[in-house]
Tab-separated table of C-alpha atoms and ligand atoms in Angstrom:
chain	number	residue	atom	x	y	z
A	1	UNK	CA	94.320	-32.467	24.470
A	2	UNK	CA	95.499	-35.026	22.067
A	3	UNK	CA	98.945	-34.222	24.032
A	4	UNK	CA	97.791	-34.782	27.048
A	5	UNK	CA	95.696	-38.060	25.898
A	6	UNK	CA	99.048	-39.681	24.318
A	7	UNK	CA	100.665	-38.585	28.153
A	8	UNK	CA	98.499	-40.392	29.899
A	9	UNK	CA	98.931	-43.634	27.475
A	10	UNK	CA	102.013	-43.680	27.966
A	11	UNK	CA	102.601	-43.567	31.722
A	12	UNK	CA	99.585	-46.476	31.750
A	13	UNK	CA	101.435	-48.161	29.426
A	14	UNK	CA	104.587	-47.617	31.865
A	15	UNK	CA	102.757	-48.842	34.428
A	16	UNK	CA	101.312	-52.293	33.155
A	17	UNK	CA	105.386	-53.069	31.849
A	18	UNK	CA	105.975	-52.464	35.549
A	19	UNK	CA	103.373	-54.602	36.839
A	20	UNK	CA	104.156	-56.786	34.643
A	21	UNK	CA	108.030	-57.395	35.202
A	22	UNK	CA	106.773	-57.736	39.134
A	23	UNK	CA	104.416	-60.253	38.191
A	24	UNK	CA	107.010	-62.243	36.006
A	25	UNK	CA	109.731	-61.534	39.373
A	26	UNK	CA	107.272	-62.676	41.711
A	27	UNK	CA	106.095	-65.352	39.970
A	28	UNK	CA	106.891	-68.722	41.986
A	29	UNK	CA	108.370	-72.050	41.102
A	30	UNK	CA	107.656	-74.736	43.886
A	31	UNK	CA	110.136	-78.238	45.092
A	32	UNK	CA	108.305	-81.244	44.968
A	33	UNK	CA	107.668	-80.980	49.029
A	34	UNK	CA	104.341	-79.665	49.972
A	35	UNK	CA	105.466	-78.836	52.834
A	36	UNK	CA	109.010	-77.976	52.096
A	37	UNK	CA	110.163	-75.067	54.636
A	38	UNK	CA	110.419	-71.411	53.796
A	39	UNK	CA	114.406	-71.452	53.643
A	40	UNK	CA	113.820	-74.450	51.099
A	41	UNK	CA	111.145	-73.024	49.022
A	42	UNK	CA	113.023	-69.557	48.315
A	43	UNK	CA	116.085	-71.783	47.672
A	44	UNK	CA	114.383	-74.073	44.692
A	45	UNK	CA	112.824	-70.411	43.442
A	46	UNK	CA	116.273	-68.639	43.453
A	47	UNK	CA	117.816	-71.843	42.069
A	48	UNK	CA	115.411	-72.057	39.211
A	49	UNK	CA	115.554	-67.938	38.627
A	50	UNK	CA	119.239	-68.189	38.374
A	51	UNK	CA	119.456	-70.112	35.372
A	52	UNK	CA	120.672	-68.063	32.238
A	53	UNK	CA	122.282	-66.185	35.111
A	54	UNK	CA	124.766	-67.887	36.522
A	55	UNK	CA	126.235	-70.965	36.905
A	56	UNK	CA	127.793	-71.539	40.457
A	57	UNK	CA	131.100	-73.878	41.360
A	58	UNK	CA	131.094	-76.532	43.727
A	59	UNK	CA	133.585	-78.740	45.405
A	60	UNK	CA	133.093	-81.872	47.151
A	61	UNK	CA	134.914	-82.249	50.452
A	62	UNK	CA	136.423	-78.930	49.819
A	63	UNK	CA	137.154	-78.020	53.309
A	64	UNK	CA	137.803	-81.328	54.652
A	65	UNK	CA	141.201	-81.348	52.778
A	66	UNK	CA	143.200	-81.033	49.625
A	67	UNK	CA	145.923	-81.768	47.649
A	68	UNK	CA	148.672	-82.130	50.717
A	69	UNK	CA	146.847	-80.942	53.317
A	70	UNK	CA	144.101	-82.388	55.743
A	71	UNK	CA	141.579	-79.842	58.300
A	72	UNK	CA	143.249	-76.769	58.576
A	73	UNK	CA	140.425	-74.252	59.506
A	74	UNK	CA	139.206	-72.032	56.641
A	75	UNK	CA	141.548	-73.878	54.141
A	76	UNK	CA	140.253	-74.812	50.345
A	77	UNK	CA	142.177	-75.708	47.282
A	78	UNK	CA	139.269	-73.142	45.731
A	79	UNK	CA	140.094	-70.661	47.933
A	80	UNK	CA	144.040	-70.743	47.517
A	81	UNK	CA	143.897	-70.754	44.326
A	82	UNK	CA	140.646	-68.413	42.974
A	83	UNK	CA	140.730	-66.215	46.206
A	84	UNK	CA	136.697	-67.214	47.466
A	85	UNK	CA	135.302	-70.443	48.498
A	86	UNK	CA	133.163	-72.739	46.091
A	87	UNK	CA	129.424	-71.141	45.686
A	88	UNK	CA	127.953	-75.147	46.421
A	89	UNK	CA	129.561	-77.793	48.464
A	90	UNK	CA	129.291	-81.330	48.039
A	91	UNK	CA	129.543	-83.742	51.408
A	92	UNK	CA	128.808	-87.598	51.247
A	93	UNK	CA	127.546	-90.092	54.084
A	94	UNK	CA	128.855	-93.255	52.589
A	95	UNK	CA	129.506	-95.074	56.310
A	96	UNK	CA	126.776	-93.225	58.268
A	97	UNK	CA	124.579	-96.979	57.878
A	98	UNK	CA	127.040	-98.445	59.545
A	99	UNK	CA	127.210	-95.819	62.468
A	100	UNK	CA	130.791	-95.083	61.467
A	101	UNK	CA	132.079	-91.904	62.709
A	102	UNK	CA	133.961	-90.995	59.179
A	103	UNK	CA	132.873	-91.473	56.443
A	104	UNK	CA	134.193	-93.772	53.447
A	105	UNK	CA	136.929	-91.237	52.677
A	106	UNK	CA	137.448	-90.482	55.814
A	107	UNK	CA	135.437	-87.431	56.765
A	108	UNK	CA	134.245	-87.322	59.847
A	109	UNK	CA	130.566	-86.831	60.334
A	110	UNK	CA	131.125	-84.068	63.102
A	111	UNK	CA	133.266	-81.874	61.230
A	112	UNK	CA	131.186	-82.322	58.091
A	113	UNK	CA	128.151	-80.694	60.492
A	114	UNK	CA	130.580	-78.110	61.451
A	115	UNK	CA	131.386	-77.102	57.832
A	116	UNK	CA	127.737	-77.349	56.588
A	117	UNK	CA	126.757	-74.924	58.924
A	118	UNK	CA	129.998	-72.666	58.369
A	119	UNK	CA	128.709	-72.531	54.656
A	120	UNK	CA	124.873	-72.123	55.374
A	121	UNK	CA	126.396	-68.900	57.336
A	122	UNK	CA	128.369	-67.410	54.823
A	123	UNK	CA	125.237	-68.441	52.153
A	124	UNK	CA	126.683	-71.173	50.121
A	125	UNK	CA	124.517	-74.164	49.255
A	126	UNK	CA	125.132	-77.716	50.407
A	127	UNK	CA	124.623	-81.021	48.551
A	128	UNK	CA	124.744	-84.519	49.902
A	129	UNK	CA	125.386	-87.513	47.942
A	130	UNK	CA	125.520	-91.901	49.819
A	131	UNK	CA	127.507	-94.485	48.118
A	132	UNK	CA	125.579	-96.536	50.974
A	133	UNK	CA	126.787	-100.244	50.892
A	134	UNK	CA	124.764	-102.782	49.364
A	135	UNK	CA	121.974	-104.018	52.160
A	136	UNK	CA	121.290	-107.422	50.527
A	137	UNK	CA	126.053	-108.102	50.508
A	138	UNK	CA	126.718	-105.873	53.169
A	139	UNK	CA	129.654	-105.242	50.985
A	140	UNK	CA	130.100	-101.564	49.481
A	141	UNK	CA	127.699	-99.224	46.941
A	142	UNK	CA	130.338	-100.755	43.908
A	143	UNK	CA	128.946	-104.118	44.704
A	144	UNK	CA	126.288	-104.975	42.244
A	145	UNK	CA	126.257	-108.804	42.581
A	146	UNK	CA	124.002	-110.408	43.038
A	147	UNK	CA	121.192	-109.225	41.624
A	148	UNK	CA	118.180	-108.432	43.423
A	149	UNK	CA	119.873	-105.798	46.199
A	150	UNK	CA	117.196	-103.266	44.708
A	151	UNK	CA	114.181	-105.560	45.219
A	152	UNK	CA	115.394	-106.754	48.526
A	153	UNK	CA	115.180	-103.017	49.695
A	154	UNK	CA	112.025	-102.190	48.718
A	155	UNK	CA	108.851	-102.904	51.069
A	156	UNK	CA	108.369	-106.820	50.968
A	157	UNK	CA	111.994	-107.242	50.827
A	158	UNK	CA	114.417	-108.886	53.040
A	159	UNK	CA	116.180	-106.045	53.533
A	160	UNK	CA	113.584	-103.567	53.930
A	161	UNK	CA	113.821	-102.775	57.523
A	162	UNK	CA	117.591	-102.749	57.674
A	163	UNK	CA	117.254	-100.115	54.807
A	164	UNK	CA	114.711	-98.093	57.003
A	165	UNK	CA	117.032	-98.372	59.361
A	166	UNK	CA	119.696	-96.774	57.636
A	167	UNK	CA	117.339	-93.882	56.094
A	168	UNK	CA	116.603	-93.470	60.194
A	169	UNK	CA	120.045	-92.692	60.610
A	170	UNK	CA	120.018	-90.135	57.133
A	171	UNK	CA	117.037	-88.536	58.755
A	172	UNK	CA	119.078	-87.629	61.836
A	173	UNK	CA	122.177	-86.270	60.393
A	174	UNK	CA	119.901	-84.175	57.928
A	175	UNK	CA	118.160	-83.364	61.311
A	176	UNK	CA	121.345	-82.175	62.912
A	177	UNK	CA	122.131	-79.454	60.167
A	178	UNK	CA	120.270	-76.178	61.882
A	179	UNK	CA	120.904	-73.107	61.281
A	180	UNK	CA	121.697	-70.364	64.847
A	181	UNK	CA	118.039	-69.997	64.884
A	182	UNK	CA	117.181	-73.323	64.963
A	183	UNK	CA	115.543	-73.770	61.739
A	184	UNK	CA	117.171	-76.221	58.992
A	185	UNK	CA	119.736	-75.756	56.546
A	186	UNK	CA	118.349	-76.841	53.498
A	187	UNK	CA	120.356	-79.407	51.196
A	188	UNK	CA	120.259	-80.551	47.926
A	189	UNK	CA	120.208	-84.687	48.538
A	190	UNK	CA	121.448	-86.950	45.515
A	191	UNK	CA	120.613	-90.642	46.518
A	192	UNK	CA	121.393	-93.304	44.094
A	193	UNK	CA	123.650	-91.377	41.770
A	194	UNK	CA	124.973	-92.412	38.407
A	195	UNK	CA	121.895	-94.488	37.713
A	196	UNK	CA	122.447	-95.943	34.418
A	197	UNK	CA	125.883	-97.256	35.216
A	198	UNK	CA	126.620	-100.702	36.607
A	199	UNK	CA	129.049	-100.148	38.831
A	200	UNK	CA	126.644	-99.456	41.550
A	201	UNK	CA	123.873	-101.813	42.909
A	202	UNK	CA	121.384	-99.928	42.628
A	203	UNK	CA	122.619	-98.902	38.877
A	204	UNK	CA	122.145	-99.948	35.325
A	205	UNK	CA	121.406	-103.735	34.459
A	206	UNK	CA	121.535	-104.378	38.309
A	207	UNK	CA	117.596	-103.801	38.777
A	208	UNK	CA	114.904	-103.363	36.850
A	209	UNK	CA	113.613	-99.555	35.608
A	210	UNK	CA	110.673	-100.247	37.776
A	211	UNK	CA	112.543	-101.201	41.230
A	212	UNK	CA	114.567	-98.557	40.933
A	213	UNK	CA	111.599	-95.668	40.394
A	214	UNK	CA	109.931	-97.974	43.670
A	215	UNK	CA	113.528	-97.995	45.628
A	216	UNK	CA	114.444	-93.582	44.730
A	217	UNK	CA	110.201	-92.860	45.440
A	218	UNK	CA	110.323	-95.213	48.638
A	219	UNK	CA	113.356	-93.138	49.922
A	220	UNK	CA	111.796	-90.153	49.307
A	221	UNK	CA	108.871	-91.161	50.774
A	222	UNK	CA	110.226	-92.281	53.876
A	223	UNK	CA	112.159	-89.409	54.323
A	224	UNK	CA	109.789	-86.360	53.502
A	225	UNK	CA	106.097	-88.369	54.747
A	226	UNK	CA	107.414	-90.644	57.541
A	227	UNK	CA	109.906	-88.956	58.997
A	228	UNK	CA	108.841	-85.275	58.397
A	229	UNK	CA	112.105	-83.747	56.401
A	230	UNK	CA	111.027	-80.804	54.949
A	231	UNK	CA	114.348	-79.083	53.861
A	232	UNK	CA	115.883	-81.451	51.116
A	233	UNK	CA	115.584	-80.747	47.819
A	234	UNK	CA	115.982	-84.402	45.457
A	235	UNK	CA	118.581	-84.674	42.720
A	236	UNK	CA	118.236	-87.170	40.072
A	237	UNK	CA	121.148	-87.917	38.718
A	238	UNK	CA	122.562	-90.173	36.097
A	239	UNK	CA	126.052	-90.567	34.540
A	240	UNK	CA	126.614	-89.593	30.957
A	241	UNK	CA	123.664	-90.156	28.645
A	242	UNK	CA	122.587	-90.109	24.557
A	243	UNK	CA	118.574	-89.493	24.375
A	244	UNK	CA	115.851	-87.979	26.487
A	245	UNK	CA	114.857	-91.603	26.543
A	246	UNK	CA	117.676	-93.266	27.975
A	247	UNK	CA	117.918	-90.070	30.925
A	248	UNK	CA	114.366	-90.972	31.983
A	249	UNK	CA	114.470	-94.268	31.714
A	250	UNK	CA	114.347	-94.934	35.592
A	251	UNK	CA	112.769	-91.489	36.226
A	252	UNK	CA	110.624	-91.736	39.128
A	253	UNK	CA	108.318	-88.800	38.271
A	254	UNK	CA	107.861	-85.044	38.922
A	255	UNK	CA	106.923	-85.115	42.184
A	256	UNK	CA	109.985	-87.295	43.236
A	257	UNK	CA	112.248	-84.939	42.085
A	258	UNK	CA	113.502	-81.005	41.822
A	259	UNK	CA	116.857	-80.802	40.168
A	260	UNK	CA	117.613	-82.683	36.890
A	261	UNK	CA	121.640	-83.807	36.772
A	262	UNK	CA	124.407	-85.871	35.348
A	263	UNK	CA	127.995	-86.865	36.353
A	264	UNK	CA	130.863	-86.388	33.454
A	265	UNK	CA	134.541	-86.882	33.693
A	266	UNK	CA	136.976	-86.033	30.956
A	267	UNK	CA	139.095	-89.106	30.145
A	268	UNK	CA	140.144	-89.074	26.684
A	269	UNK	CA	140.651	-87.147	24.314
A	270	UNK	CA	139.729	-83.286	24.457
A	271	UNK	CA	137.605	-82.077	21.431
A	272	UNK	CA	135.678	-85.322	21.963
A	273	UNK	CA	134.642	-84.359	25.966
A	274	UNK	CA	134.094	-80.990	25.148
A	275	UNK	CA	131.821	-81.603	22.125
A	276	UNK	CA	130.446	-84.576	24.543
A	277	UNK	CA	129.299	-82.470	27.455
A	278	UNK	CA	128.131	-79.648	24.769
A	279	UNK	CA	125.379	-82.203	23.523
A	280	UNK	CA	124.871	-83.419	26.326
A	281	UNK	CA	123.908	-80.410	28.400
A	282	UNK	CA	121.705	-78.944	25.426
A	283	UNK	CA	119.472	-82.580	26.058
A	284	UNK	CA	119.101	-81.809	29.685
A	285	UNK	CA	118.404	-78.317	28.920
A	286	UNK	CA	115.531	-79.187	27.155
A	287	UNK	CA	114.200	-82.558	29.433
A	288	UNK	CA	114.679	-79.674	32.786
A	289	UNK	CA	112.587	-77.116	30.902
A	290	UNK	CA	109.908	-79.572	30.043
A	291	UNK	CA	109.841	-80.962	33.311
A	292	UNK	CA	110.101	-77.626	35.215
A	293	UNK	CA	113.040	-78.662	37.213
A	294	UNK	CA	117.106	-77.551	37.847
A	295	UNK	CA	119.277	-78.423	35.659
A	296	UNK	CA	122.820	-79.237	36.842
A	297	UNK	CA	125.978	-80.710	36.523
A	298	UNK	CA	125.663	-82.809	39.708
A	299	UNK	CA	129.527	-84.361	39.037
A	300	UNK	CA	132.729	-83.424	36.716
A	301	UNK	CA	135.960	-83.334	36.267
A	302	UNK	CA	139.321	-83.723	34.414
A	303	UNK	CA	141.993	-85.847	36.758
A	304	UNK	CA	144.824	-84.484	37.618
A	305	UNK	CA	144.267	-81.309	35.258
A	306	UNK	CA	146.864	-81.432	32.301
A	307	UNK	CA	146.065	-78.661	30.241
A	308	UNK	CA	146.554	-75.554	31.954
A	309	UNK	CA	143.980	-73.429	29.729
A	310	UNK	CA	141.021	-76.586	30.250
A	311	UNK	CA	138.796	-74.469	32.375
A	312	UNK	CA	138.494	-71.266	29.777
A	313	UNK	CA	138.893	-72.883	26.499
A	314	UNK	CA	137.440	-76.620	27.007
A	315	UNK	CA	134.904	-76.342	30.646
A	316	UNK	CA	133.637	-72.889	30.227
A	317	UNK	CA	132.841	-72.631	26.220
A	318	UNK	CA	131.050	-75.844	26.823
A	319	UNK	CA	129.112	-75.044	29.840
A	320	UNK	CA	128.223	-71.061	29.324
A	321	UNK	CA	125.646	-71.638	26.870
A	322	UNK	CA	123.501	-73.727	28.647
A	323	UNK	CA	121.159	-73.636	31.649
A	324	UNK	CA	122.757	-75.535	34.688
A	325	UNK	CA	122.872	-73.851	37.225
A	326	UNK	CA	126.052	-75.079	39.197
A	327	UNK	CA	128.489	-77.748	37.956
A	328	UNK	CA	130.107	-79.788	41.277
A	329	UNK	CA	133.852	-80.747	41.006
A	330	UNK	CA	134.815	-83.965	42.572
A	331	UNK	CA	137.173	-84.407	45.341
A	332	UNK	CA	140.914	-83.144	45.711
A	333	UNK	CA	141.616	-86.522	47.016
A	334	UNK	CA	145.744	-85.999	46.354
A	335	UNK	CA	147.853	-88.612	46.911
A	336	UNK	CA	145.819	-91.838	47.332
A	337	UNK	CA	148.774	-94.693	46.589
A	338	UNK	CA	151.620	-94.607	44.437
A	339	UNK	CA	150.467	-94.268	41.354
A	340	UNK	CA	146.917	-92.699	42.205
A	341	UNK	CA	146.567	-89.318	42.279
A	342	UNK	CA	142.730	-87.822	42.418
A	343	UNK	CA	142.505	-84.095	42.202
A	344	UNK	CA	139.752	-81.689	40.073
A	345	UNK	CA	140.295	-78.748	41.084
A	346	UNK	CA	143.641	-77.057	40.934
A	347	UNK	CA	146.200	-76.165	43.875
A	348	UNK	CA	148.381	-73.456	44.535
A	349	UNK	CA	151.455	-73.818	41.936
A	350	UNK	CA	149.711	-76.498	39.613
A	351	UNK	CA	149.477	-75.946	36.013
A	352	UNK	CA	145.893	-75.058	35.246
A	353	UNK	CA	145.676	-72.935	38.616
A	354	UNK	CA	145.799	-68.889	37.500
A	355	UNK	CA	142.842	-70.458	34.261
A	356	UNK	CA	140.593	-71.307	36.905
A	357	UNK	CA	140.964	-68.199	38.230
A	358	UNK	CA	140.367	-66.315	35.007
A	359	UNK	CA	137.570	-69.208	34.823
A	360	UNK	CA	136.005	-68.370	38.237
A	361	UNK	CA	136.683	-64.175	37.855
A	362	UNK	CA	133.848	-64.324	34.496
A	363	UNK	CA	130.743	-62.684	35.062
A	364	UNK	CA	128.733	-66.287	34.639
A	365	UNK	CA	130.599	-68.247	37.342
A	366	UNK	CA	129.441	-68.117	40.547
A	367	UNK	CA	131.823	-68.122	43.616
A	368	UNK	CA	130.440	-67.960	47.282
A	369	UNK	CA	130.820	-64.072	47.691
A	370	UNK	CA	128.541	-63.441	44.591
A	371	UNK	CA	125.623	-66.377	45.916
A	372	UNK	CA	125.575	-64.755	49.366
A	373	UNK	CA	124.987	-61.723	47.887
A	374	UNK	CA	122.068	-63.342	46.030
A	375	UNK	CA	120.626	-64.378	49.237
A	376	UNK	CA	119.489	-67.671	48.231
A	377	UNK	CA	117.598	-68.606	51.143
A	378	UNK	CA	115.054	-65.428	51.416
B	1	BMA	C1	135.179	-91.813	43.941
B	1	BMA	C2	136.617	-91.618	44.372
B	1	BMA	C3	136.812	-92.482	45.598
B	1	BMA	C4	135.770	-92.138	46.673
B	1	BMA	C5	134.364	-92.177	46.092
B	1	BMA	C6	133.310	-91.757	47.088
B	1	BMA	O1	134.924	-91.172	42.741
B	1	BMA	O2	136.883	-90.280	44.692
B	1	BMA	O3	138.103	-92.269	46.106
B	1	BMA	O4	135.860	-93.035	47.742
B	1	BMA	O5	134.311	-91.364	44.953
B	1	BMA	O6	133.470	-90.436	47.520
């Protein structure tokens, strides 16, 4: 009897620690859109579930071009050199205001649809970033004289509707990105990046906190309530930071925002960096917990990669222990003049090539075969 009794405990107990872990798997984690679409929704979950998990790797431009080569189909530095494509992509409008049909580095804005969708098909994710020129100059996003570009943005200003008019013409490339069904590929979209720096216009010193929380909430505003975008997901993103303080200075608020970021670059000295983006991450660790968003590295890299053991010994013991869930590599510009050569992620033959591949083959790092096997979008 007593046998029996202890029997039946234990397959109830067996049975709660089931319902239980299906509970805990089930339970859901929602983007700041209401009305965000289903692909978007199970994206933000997924996101959110894979931290601890996995950290994916992204690559701006990445099949645009690299280093030495420009649009050959399928082509990526990645790819050459770690045998899979990056798990995120990063793509940037910079010249869509001005109904340009590249972009600022030259992309142009047809392909870029093409390769979104390519990478929504093989189940990558997609981020967008705008170094949009400044409305109030007309002159480009690293113009942050005079003053007052923010405020002349913002409803009331004098540059209000030309700014409308630009997030018109955002609304319809972020419109063009369906998926073979006809339903929209959702994408991670990371206005006004680098916030606390003044090299932008809408950064640092060049407004106040205040116009900027007004300027990021009226673009989100404009873009989700007026016109109707329901698959973006908002990055906030500043550059390197010290204190929880100084990241939320310009905050615009919870439901503004889903993923919680920073942009890093190695350009000194290596124990420093590595200690640097150690700290660094542990802050937004904590600031994306209590907030309940992503955390992620929305921007890195190390120029021209000159120690050919960085990604295992210096990227990877920094970034394993933390929660981000994908770090995005900047662009394998190449050969831009002379002496200006822009490349962070390594190319067949160059010297920190087969570490990135022992970087990318760890179970923690995320390439595109292992995230479409995650199914991010159901
Ligand atoms: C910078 C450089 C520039 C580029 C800009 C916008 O960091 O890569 O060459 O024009 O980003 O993508």
């Amino acid at each position: 009897m007593l046998h029996r009794h202890n029997k039946a405990f234990s397959i109830c107990t067996f049975l709660l620690v089931v319902i239980g872990l299906y509970a805990a798997k089930a339970q859901k984690v929602l983007p700041s859109d209401k009305l965000a679409t289903k692909e978007t929704i199970h994206l933000y979950n997924n996101l959110f579930q894979l931290q601890h998990k996995g950290i994916m790797i992204g690559h701006q431009d990445d099949l645009a071009y690299g280093v030495n080569w420009k649009y050959e189909t399928g082509r990526s530095d990645i790819k050459d050199v770690a045998g899979d494509y990056p798990a995120i992509y990063g793509w940037e409008l910079g010249g869509l205001e001005n109904n340009a049909s590249a972009n600022l580095d030259g992309v142009p804005f047809d392909k870029m649809q093409q390769f979104i969708k390519d990478a929504y098909g093989r189940g990558a994710v997609i981020t967008i970033s705008w170094h949009l020129n400044n409305p109030l100059t007309g002159k480009s996003a690293w113009d942050p004289a005079p003053k007052g570009s923010v405020a002349a943005a913002l409803p009331g200003g004098s540059k209000n509707d030309l700014y409308k008019s630009w997030l018109d013409k955002v609304a319809i490339f972020m419109q063009s990105l369906t998926t073979a069904k006809g339903n929209y590929i959702p994408v991670i979209f990371r206005p006004f990046h680098e916030l606390n720096g003044n090299w932008f216009w809408w950064g640092g010193n060049n407004c106040t906190p205040e116009e900027l929380k007004q300027l990021y909430q009226f673009t989100v505003h404009y873009l989700r309530d007026i016109k109707g975008l329901h698959h973006l997901l908002y990055a906030y993103n500043t550059d390197r930071f010290n204190s929880k303080a100084a990241y939320l200075e310009k905050y615009p608020g919870n439901e503004w925002v889903d993923i919680m970021g920073f942009d890093i670059y190695q350009r000194g000295p290596t124990a420093a960096f590595a200690q640097e983006l150690d700290t660094t991450l542990g802050l937004l660790d904590a600031i994306a917990a209590e907030n309940n968003k992503i955390p992620a590295l929305t921007e890195f890299g190390y120029n021209q990669l000159p120690d050919s053991t960085w990604w295992t010994d210096v990227f990877y013991k920094a970034i394993a222990p933390h929660n981000l869930v994908y770090a995005l590599a900047w662009r394998n510009a190449g050969i831009k003049s002379k002496d200006d050569i822009e490349f962070y992620v390594p190319y067949t033959g160059q010297q920190s090539a087969a570490d990135f591949k022992k970087f990318c083959d760890t179970k923690l790092i995320l390439l595109e075969k292992e995230v479409k096997k995650l199914n991010l979008y159901k």
